[in-house]
Amino acid sequence: MLELQYLQLNQAYPGSAFASDPVEVTIADLISLWTCSERNVKMILKKLAALGYIEWIPGRGRGHASRLRCIANAQELLLEHARQSVHKGQLDEALLLDRFGRGQETKGQFMEWLSAYFGYQREEWDQQQLDTLRVPVFRPVRTLDPASTFYALEAHLVKQVYNTLVTYHPQRRMIEPQLAHYWEVSDDALEWKFYLRRGIAFHHGKELTAHDVAFTFRWLMDRSKPLPQRWLYEQLNEVRVLDNRAVSFHLNAPNQLFLRYLCFSASSVLPSDRPEPEAMDQGGLLPSGTGPFKLTDWSPNRCVLEAHRDYFEGRPHLDRVELTNVPEEERNHLTFPVLNSVLCIHGGEQGPRGTQGTDSDWEAIQLINDGCTMMTYNMKKNGPQQDVRFRKALHHLVDRGSLVQTLGENRRYPASGLQPHDYLVQHDQAYDPATARRLLEDMAYDGTPFRISTNYKHYKDALWIRDRCRDFGVVVEVTCYDTYELTYSEVVRETDAILYQFINDEGEVSLLELFLREDSFIRAHMHEEIKARVDKIAADLLSSASPDYRKHRLNDLEELLGHEHVVMFLLFKELNTFFNPSVRGVTVNSTGWIDFKNIWLQSV
């Protein structure tokens, strides 16, 4: 705080620098500058003088001006204050150098230091060697309630903190034990029994029992709570504790995906002796799970995970993971020349400076996202999108191949459905400008504005669509929201369309989530007739034990979207993870994020 008060003083009296003569200052002036009492002003001056920051010569007699000379180098002090603020998890305060810095030099020095701060670091702390991974993220972590997560980052962190009864192994395509070591199901698929491992501990020390499992799922079944993921448990009728190590689930209808539902992060098991998750988000007690990392600090600026040393599947190699929320506007000021970094690039850029080119030491994992960027039309609101001819016209006037080529970055292929197929091509087979013009003429489009809402990740795409529509006489207005503001019910309700990206992190379950989760953009924008057809197909899908038949019915759901043109599929993007070869164990999980548990540093 004293550093900030000195910087305010230095800024208010620029003629008071060390090489200059002292300037006249009154106590009244400083009361106004620091908005505090005369007593506190004098205390601050005394402390600043004791630190050697200022030379202060009090005025003699009441009403006489005092004399001030600023001694400390303001820019060096500002940089040190910014560094210390970052170490405390207060990057927002560190960026105050925008207010006090002189020109871009100080900002550039700080951003260079901040870039080197990120990555895999091996440090000495209290005479111990600690391996820390520091990762920049570009939005705050708003919730770690497993049943309320909306974005991939939150779902990824939930998987670091919690465990589920069973887990799905994507390479082996098998459901495997996790908290439960064994399970059995009745012939009619209505009763499921799970037997828990012994000796599993929550982060706060409590041992896992069947009572924790029952507590978790009874909470998820409670219809008095507005939980976004309740669709997962609509068929769950009862949970019974058989003994401390056994629990049974009773369904009211067969669900052949019930085990996959239990693998979903929303089904993470919570401790029964802690408040329900929504009471703990960024306040009071920190969430406690059984996962490989425990949460030790959580604010809008930073999220800190530390290794769960008694983790039942083996202690992580990392000691600590820090995720720092960097404002989106600062993203391009970061550079990553440091060798020991691991970066997961989701935003659309190619790798940061230092990660590319023939001389680069960096390696990359590059994957096509198993989910598309798309635009969902609001069928519950008046507007041009109510006319199917308008929706079809946009389908034909948007040249997705040109969109990919023009905007570039990590955009890779035009999309014709929710998931990439083996026959991905660079040209857009739906592009037909003549048909688009005919449809607009048939509906007698009158220039009514069509309003698209999106966030910063897809803002360029929305502007490209706006400009393309202008060539056809269609008026488009684009509003860019903060990532979380875009999910607000009033935004979803009042916009004509939302442009966003679907992340398929749990296969069949993620696809069903698009259609059945009440606050998903697609379902929120469906009119009741479409919603009823979706629910009927989904119920038929869940009753089938045949994976091929379930895939067929999922295709029916996707075709329903396309046939009614309630969604416009746009493109597929690439997910890039860059890392130095000395960082080992780098794998990308189903959320598109690096798996923190298995990372280790081979050499320094």
PDB file of N, CA and C in Angstrom, residues 100-171:
ATOM      1  N   PHE A 100       0.452   4.328 -13.688  1.00  0.00           N
ATOM      2  CA  PHE A 100       1.620   5.052 -13.200  1.00  0.00           C
ATOM      3  C   PHE A 100       2.824   4.991 -14.144  1.00  0.00           C
ATOM      4  N   GLY A 101       2.852   3.999 -15.044  1.00  0.00           N
ATOM      5  CA  GLY A 101       4.009   3.837 -15.906  1.00  0.00           C
ATOM      6  C   GLY A 101       4.172   4.985 -16.885  1.00  0.00           C
ATOM      7  N   ARG A 102       5.414   5.245 -17.259  1.00  0.00           N
ATOM      8  CA  ARG A 102       5.708   6.310 -18.212  1.00  0.00           C
ATOM      9  C   ARG A 102       5.958   5.693 -19.576  1.00  0.00           C
ATOM     10  N   GLY A 103       5.014   5.855 -20.497  1.00  0.00           N
ATOM     11  CA  GLY A 103       5.140   5.284 -21.819  1.00  0.00           C
ATOM     12  C   GLY A 103       4.991   3.773 -21.768  1.00  0.00           C
ATOM     13  N   GLN A 104       5.451   3.087 -22.835  1.00  0.00           N
ATOM     14  CA  GLN A 104       5.303   1.640 -22.949  1.00  0.00           C
ATOM     15  C   GLN A 104       6.498   0.870 -22.397  1.00  0.00           C
ATOM     16  N   GLU A 105       7.578   1.571 -22.036  1.00  0.00           N
ATOM     17  CA  GLU A 105       8.792   0.878 -21.614  1.00  0.00           C
ATOM     18  C   GLU A 105       8.557   0.066 -20.353  1.00  0.00           C
ATOM     19  N   THR A 106       7.939   0.693 -19.332  1.00  0.00           N
ATOM     20  CA  THR A 106       7.708  -0.014 -18.072  1.00  0.00           C
ATOM     21  C   THR A 106       6.765  -1.190 -18.284  1.00  0.00           C
ATOM     22  N   LYS A 107       5.706  -0.982 -19.062  1.00  0.00           N
ATOM     23  CA  LYS A 107       4.758  -2.060 -19.340  1.00  0.00           C
ATOM     24  C   LYS A 107       5.460  -3.209 -20.064  1.00  0.00           C
ATOM     25  N   GLY A 108       6.312  -2.872 -21.031  1.00  0.00           N
ATOM     26  CA  GLY A 108       7.019  -3.908 -21.762  1.00  0.00           C
ATOM     27  C   GLY A 108       7.937  -4.719 -20.863  1.00  0.00           C
ATOM     28  N   GLN A 109       8.623  -4.052 -19.932  1.00  0.00           N
ATOM     29  CA  GLN A 109       9.510  -4.762 -19.005  1.00  0.00           C
ATOM     30  C   GLN A 109       8.713  -5.711 -18.118  1.00  0.00           C
ATOM     31  N   PHE A 110       7.550  -5.236 -17.656  1.00  0.00           N
ATOM     32  CA  PHE A 110       6.734  -6.084 -16.787  1.00  0.00           C
ATOM     33  C   PHE A 110       6.184  -7.288 -17.547  1.00  0.00           C
ATOM     34  N   MET A 111       5.695  -7.084 -18.769  1.00  0.00           N
ATOM     35  CA  MET A 111       5.125  -8.192 -19.527  1.00  0.00           C
ATOM     36  C   MET A 111       6.203  -9.211 -19.899  1.00  0.00           C
ATOM     37  N   GLU A 112       7.437  -8.760 -20.110  1.00  0.00           N
ATOM     38  CA  GLU A 112       8.538  -9.687 -20.357  1.00  0.00           C
ATOM     39  C   GLU A 112       8.800 -10.532 -19.115  1.00  0.00           C
ATOM     40  N   TRP A 113       8.784  -9.883 -17.944  1.00  0.00           N
ATOM     41  CA  TRP A 113       8.969 -10.630 -16.688  1.00  0.00           C
ATOM     42  C   TRP A 113       7.809 -11.604 -16.486  1.00  0.00           C
ATOM     43  N   LEU A 114       6.565 -11.147 -16.750  1.00  0.00           N
ATOM     44  CA  LEU A 114       5.386 -11.993 -16.545  1.00  0.00           C
ATOM     45  C   LEU A 114       5.425 -13.209 -17.466  1.00  0.00           C
ATOM     46  N   SER A 115       5.885 -13.024 -18.706  1.00  0.00           N
ATOM     47  CA  SER A 115       5.980 -14.149 -19.641  1.00  0.00           C
ATOM     48  C   SER A 115       6.921 -15.223 -19.102  1.00  0.00           C
ATOM     49  N   ALA A 116       8.057 -14.783 -18.548  1.00  0.00           N
ATOM     50  CA  ALA A 116       9.014 -15.735 -17.985  1.00  0.00           C
ATOM     51  C   ALA A 116       8.503 -16.363 -16.692  1.00  0.00           C
ATOM     52  N   TYR A 117       7.560 -15.705 -16.030  1.00  0.00           N
ATOM     53  CA  TYR A 117       6.975 -16.216 -14.789  1.00  0.00           C
ATOM     54  C   TYR A 117       6.148 -17.474 -15.063  1.00  0.00           C
ATOM     55  N   PHE A 118       5.542 -17.545 -16.254  1.00  0.00           N
ATOM     56  CA  PHE A 118       4.705 -18.693 -16.594  1.00  0.00           C
ATOM     57  C   PHE A 118       5.565 -19.864 -17.055  1.00  0.00           C
ATOM     58  N   GLY A 119       4.981 -21.056 -16.986  1.00  0.00           N
ATOM     59  CA  GLY A 119       5.652 -22.269 -17.431  1.00  0.00           C
ATOM     60  C   GLY A 119       5.984 -23.178 -16.260  1.00  0.00           C
ATOM     61  N   TYR A 120       6.804 -24.170 -16.530  1.00  0.00           N
ATOM     62  CA  TYR A 120       7.217 -25.155 -15.525  1.00  0.00           C
ATOM     63  C   TYR A 120       8.457 -24.611 -14.823  1.00  0.00           C
ATOM     64  N   GLN A 121       8.375 -24.416 -13.513  1.00  0.00           N
ATOM     65  CA  GLN A 121       9.482 -23.853 -12.745  1.00  0.00           C
ATOM     66  C   GLN A 121       9.858 -24.802 -11.597  1.00  0.00           C
ATOM     67  N   ARG A 122      11.153 -24.976 -11.397  1.00  0.00           N
ATOM     68  CA  ARG A 122      11.643 -25.722 -10.233  1.00  0.00           C
ATOM     69  C   ARG A 122      12.274 -24.713  -9.293  1.00  0.00           C
ATOM     70  N   GLU A 123      11.702 -24.585  -8.077  1.00  0.00           N
ATOM     71  CA  GLU A 123      12.069 -23.497  -7.176  1.00  0.00           C
ATOM     72  C   GLU A 123      12.355 -24.026  -5.776  1.00  0.00           C
ATOM     73  N   GLU A 124      13.128 -23.244  -5.032  1.00  0.00           N
ATOM     74  CA  GLU A 124      13.379 -23.538  -3.624  1.00  0.00           C
ATOM     75  C   GLU A 124      12.397 -22.752  -2.774  1.00  0.00           C
ATOM     76  N   TRP A 125      11.744 -23.449  -1.841  1.00  0.00           N
ATOM     77  CA  TRP A 125      10.764 -22.798  -0.991  1.00  0.00           C
ATOM     78  C   TRP A 125      10.821 -23.439   0.392  1.00  0.00           C
ATOM     79  N   ASP A 126      11.174 -22.639   1.396  1.00  0.00           N
ATOM     80  CA  ASP A 126      11.312 -23.163   2.757  1.00  0.00           C
ATOM     81  C   ASP A 126      12.236 -24.379   2.786  1.00  0.00           C
ATOM     82  N   GLN A 127      13.376 -24.244   2.093  1.00  0.00           N
ATOM     83  CA  GLN A 127      14.407 -25.279   2.032  1.00  0.00           C
ATOM     84  C   GLN A 127      13.901 -26.578   1.379  1.00  0.00           C
ATOM     85  N   GLN A 128      12.837 -26.463   0.584  1.00  0.00           N
ATOM     86  CA  GLN A 128      12.330 -27.599  -0.169  1.00  0.00           C
ATOM     87  C   GLN A 128      12.324 -27.255  -1.656  1.00  0.00           C
ATOM     88  N   GLN A 129      12.543 -28.258  -2.489  1.00  0.00           N
ATOM     89  CA  GLN A 129      12.482 -28.066  -3.934  1.00  0.00           C
ATOM     90  C   GLN A 129      11.062 -28.361  -4.398  1.00  0.00           C
ATOM     91  N   LEU A 130      10.436 -27.382  -5.026  1.00  0.00           N
ATOM     92  CA  LEU A 130       9.052 -27.520  -5.472  1.00  0.00           C
ATOM     93  C   LEU A 130       8.975 -27.364  -6.984  1.00  0.00           C
ATOM     94  N   ASP A 131       8.205 -28.258  -7.623  1.00  0.00           N
ATOM     95  CA  ASP A 131       7.928 -28.150  -9.050  1.00  0.00           C
ATOM     96  C   ASP A 131       6.563 -27.489  -9.224  1.00  0.00           C
ATOM     97  N   THR A 132       6.567 -26.341  -9.893  1.00  0.00           N
ATOM     98  CA  THR A 132       5.349 -25.550 -10.063  1.00  0.00           C
ATOM     99  C   THR A 132       5.077 -25.316 -11.544  1.00  0.00           C
ATOM    100  N   LEU A 133       3.841 -25.490 -11.942  1.00  0.00           N
ATOM    101  CA  LEU A 133       3.405 -25.140 -13.294  1.00  0.00           C
ATOM    102  C   LEU A 133       2.502 -23.923 -13.204  1.00  0.00           C
ATOM    103  N   ARG A 134       2.900 -22.835 -13.890  1.00  0.00           N
ATOM    104  CA  ARG A 134       2.097 -21.608 -13.905  1.00  0.00           C
ATOM    105  C   ARG A 134       1.529 -21.429 -15.309  1.00  0.00           C
ATOM    106  N   VAL A 135       0.226 -21.278 -15.382  1.00  0.00           N
ATOM    107  CA  VAL A 135      -0.466 -21.247 -16.667  1.00  0.00           C
ATOM    108  C   VAL A 135      -1.295 -19.972 -16.765  1.00  0.00           C
ATOM    109  N   PRO A 136      -1.166 -19.200 -17.850  1.00  0.00           N
ATOM    110  CA  PRO A 136      -2.064 -18.064 -18.046  1.00  0.00           C
ATOM    111  C   PRO A 136      -3.397 -18.540 -18.608  1.00  0.00           C
ATOM    112  N   VAL A 137      -4.487 -18.035 -18.058  1.00  0.00           N
ATOM    113  CA  VAL A 137      -5.822 -18.255 -18.625  1.00  0.00           C
ATOM    114  C   VAL A 137      -6.427 -16.877 -18.872  1.00  0.00           C
ATOM    115  N   PHE A 138      -7.432 -16.826 -19.693  1.00  0.00           N
ATOM    116  CA  PHE A 138      -7.906 -15.522 -20.141  1.00  0.00           C
ATOM    117  C   PHE A 138      -9.361 -15.269 -19.762  1.00  0.00           C
ATOM    118  N   ARG A 139      -9.769 -15.919 -18.695  1.00  0.00           N
ATOM    119  CA  ARG A 139     -11.037 -15.599 -18.052  1.00  0.00           C
ATOM    120  C   ARG A 139     -10.987 -16.159 -16.637  1.00  0.00           C
ATOM    121  N   PRO A 140     -11.716 -15.580 -15.709  1.00  0.00           N
ATOM    122  CA  PRO A 140     -11.679 -16.090 -14.337  1.00  0.00           C
ATOM    123  C   PRO A 140     -12.401 -17.424 -14.222  1.00  0.00           C
ATOM    124  N   VAL A 141     -12.025 -18.194 -13.213  1.00  0.00           N
ATOM    125  CA  VAL A 141     -12.732 -19.435 -12.889  1.00  0.00           C
ATOM    126  C   VAL A 141     -13.882 -19.054 -11.970  1.00  0.00           C
ATOM    127  N   ARG A 142     -15.098 -19.126 -12.479  1.00  0.00           N
ATOM    128  CA  ARG A 142     -16.249 -18.635 -11.723  1.00  0.00           C
ATOM    129  C   ARG A 142     -16.867 -19.697 -10.809  1.00  0.00           C
ATOM    130  N   THR A 143     -16.801 -20.955 -11.210  1.00  0.00           N
ATOM    131  CA  THR A 143     -17.404 -21.996 -10.383  1.00  0.00           C
ATOM    132  C   THR A 143     -16.593 -23.280 -10.461  1.00  0.00           C
ATOM    133  N   LEU A 144     -16.554 -24.000  -9.347  1.00  0.00           N
ATOM    134  CA  LEU A 144     -16.019 -25.359  -9.315  1.00  0.00           C
ATOM    135  C   LEU A 144     -17.069 -26.317  -8.776  1.00  0.00           C
ATOM    136  N   ASP A 145     -18.327 -25.918  -8.895  1.00  0.00           N
ATOM    137  CA  ASP A 145     -19.449 -26.794  -8.590  1.00  0.00           C
ATOM    138  C   ASP A 145     -19.580 -27.761  -9.765  1.00  0.00           C
ATOM    139  N   PRO A 146     -19.328 -29.059  -9.566  1.00  0.00           N
ATOM    140  CA  PRO A 146     -19.345 -29.993 -10.699  1.00  0.00           C
ATOM    141  C   PRO A 146     -20.635 -29.968 -11.505  1.00  0.00           C
ATOM    142  N   ALA A 147     -21.757 -29.679 -10.868  1.00  0.00           N
ATOM    143  CA  ALA A 147     -23.043 -29.713 -11.563  1.00  0.00           C
ATOM    144  C   ALA A 147     -23.397 -28.399 -12.242  1.00  0.00           C
ATOM    145  N   SER A 148     -22.511 -27.406 -12.167  1.00  0.00           N
ATOM    146  CA  SER A 148     -22.819 -26.100 -12.748  1.00  0.00           C
ATOM    147  C   SER A 148     -21.795 -25.614 -13.761  1.00  0.00           C
ATOM    148  N   THR A 149     -20.738 -26.377 -13.997  1.00  0.00           N
ATOM    149  CA  THR A 149     -19.719 -25.906 -14.936  1.00  0.00           C
ATOM    150  C   THR A 149     -20.295 -25.805 -16.340  1.00  0.00           C
ATOM    151  N   PHE A 150     -19.807 -24.800 -17.089  1.00  0.00           N
ATOM    152  CA  PHE A 150     -20.301 -24.557 -18.447  1.00  0.00           C
ATOM    153  C   PHE A 150     -19.174 -24.621 -19.466  1.00  0.00           C
ATOM    154  N   TYR A 151     -17.972 -24.168 -19.069  1.00  0.00           N
ATOM    155  CA  TYR A 151     -16.852 -24.078 -19.995  1.00  0.00           C
ATOM    156  C   TYR A 151     -15.809 -25.155 -19.722  1.00  0.00           C
ATOM    157  N   ALA A 152     -14.985 -25.427 -20.755  1.00  0.00           N
ATOM    158  CA  ALA A 152     -14.024 -26.532 -20.687  1.00  0.00           C
ATOM    159  C   ALA A 152     -13.016 -26.357 -19.561  1.00  0.00           C
ATOM    160  N   LEU A 153     -12.553 -25.120 -19.313  1.00  0.00           N
ATOM    161  CA  LEU A 153     -11.567 -24.890 -18.258  1.00  0.00           C
ATOM    162  C   LEU A 153     -12.110 -25.327 -16.905  1.00  0.00           C
ATOM    163  N   GLU A 154     -13.353 -24.957 -16.596  1.00  0.00           N
ATOM    164  CA  GLU A 154     -13.939 -25.331 -15.307  1.00  0.00           C
ATOM    165  C   GLU A 154     -14.115 -26.846 -15.208  1.00  0.00           C
ATOM    166  N   ALA A 155     -14.585 -27.469 -16.300  1.00  0.00           N
ATOM    167  CA  ALA A 155     -14.738 -28.924 -16.291  1.00  0.00           C
ATOM    168  C   ALA A 155     -13.391 -29.611 -16.075  1.00  0.00           C
ATOM    169  N   HIS A 156     -12.346 -29.055 -16.678  1.00  0.00           N
ATOM    170  CA  HIS A 156     -10.997 -29.611 -16.493  1.00  0.00           C
ATOM    171  C   HIS A 156     -10.558 -29.506 -15.030  1.00  0.00           C
ATOM    172  N   LEU A 157     -10.779 -28.352 -14.417  1.00  0.00           N
ATOM    173  CA  LEU A 157     -10.363 -28.177 -13.024  1.00  0.00           C
ATOM    174  C   LEU A 157     -11.161 -29.074 -12.090  1.00  0.00           C
ATOM    175  N   VAL A 158     -12.431 -29.277 -12.385  1.00  0.00           N
ATOM    176  CA  VAL A 158     -13.246 -30.200 -11.588  1.00  0.00           C
ATOM    177  C   VAL A 158     -12.618 -31.592 -11.601  1.00  0.00           C
ATOM    178  N   LYS A 159     -12.089 -31.999 -12.764  1.00  0.00           N
ATOM    179  CA  LYS A 159     -11.474 -33.325 -12.868  1.00  0.00           C
ATOM    180  C   LYS A 159     -10.157 -33.403 -12.102  1.00  0.00           C
ATOM    181  N   GLN A 160      -9.519 -32.261 -11.840  1.00  0.00           N
ATOM    182  CA  GLN A 160      -8.297 -32.252 -11.039  1.00  0.00           C
ATOM    183  C   GLN A 160      -8.602 -32.341  -9.542  1.00  0.00           C
ATOM    184  N   VAL A 161      -9.752 -31.809  -9.150  1.00  0.00           N
ATOM    185  CA  VAL A 161     -10.093 -31.707  -7.723  1.00  0.00           C
ATOM    186  C   VAL A 161     -10.940 -32.886  -7.245  1.00  0.00           C
ATOM    187  N   TYR A 162     -11.772 -33.433  -8.123  1.00  0.00           N
ATOM    188  CA  TYR A 162     -12.730 -34.470  -7.726  1.00  0.00           C
ATOM    189  C   TYR A 162     -12.492 -35.760  -8.493  1.00  0.00           C
ATOM    190  N   ASN A 163     -13.205 -36.804  -8.064  1.00  0.00           N
ATOM    191  CA  ASN A 163     -13.268 -38.073  -8.792  1.00  0.00           C
ATOM    192  C   ASN A 163     -14.720 -38.504  -8.936  1.00  0.00           C
ATOM    193  N   THR A 164     -14.942 -39.402  -9.876  1.00  0.00           N
ATOM    194  CA  THR A 164     -16.251 -40.007 -10.074  1.00  0.00           C
ATOM    195  C   THR A 164     -16.180 -41.486  -9.697  1.00  0.00           C
ATOM    196  N   LEU A 165     -17.337 -42.123  -9.601  1.00  0.00           N
ATOM    197  CA  LEU A 165     -17.356 -43.545  -9.224  1.00  0.00           C
ATOM    198  C   LEU A 165     -16.614 -44.391 -10.247  1.00  0.00           C
ATOM    199  N   VAL A 166     -16.823 -44.075 -11.514  1.00  0.00           N
ATOM    200  CA  VAL A 166     -16.154 -44.786 -12.600  1.00  0.00           C
ATOM    201  C   VAL A 166     -15.640 -43.748 -13.589  1.00  0.00           C
ATOM    202  N   THR A 167     -14.740 -44.160 -14.486  1.00  0.00           N
ATOM    203  CA  THR A 167     -14.178 -43.218 -15.449  1.00  0.00           C
ATOM    204  C   THR A 167     -14.091 -43.883 -16.816  1.00  0.00           C
ATOM    205  N   TYR A 168     -14.166 -43.069 -17.862  1.00  0.00           N
ATOM    206  CA  TYR A 168     -14.099 -43.588 -19.229  1.00  0.00           C
ATOM    207  C   TYR A 168     -12.702 -43.384 -19.779  1.00  0.00           C
ATOM    208  N   HIS A 169     -12.108 -44.453 -20.308  1.00  0.00           N
ATOM    209  CA  HIS A 169     -10.774 -44.378 -20.906  1.00  0.00           C
ATOM    210  C   HIS A 169     -10.947 -44.254 -22.417  1.00  0.00           C
ATOM    211  N   PRO A 170     -10.675 -43.070 -22.989  1.00  0.00           N
ATOM    212  CA  PRO A 170     -10.983 -42.855 -24.405  1.00  0.00           C
ATOM    213  C   PRO A 170     -10.148 -43.707 -25.357  1.00  0.00           C
ATOM    214  N   GLN A 171      -8.880 -44.019 -25.004  1.00  0.00           N
ATOM    215  CA  GLN A 171      -8.060 -44.827 -25.894  1.00  0.00           C
ATOM    216  C   GLN A 171      -8.533 -46.287 -25.901  1.00  0.00           C
TER     217      GLN A 171
END
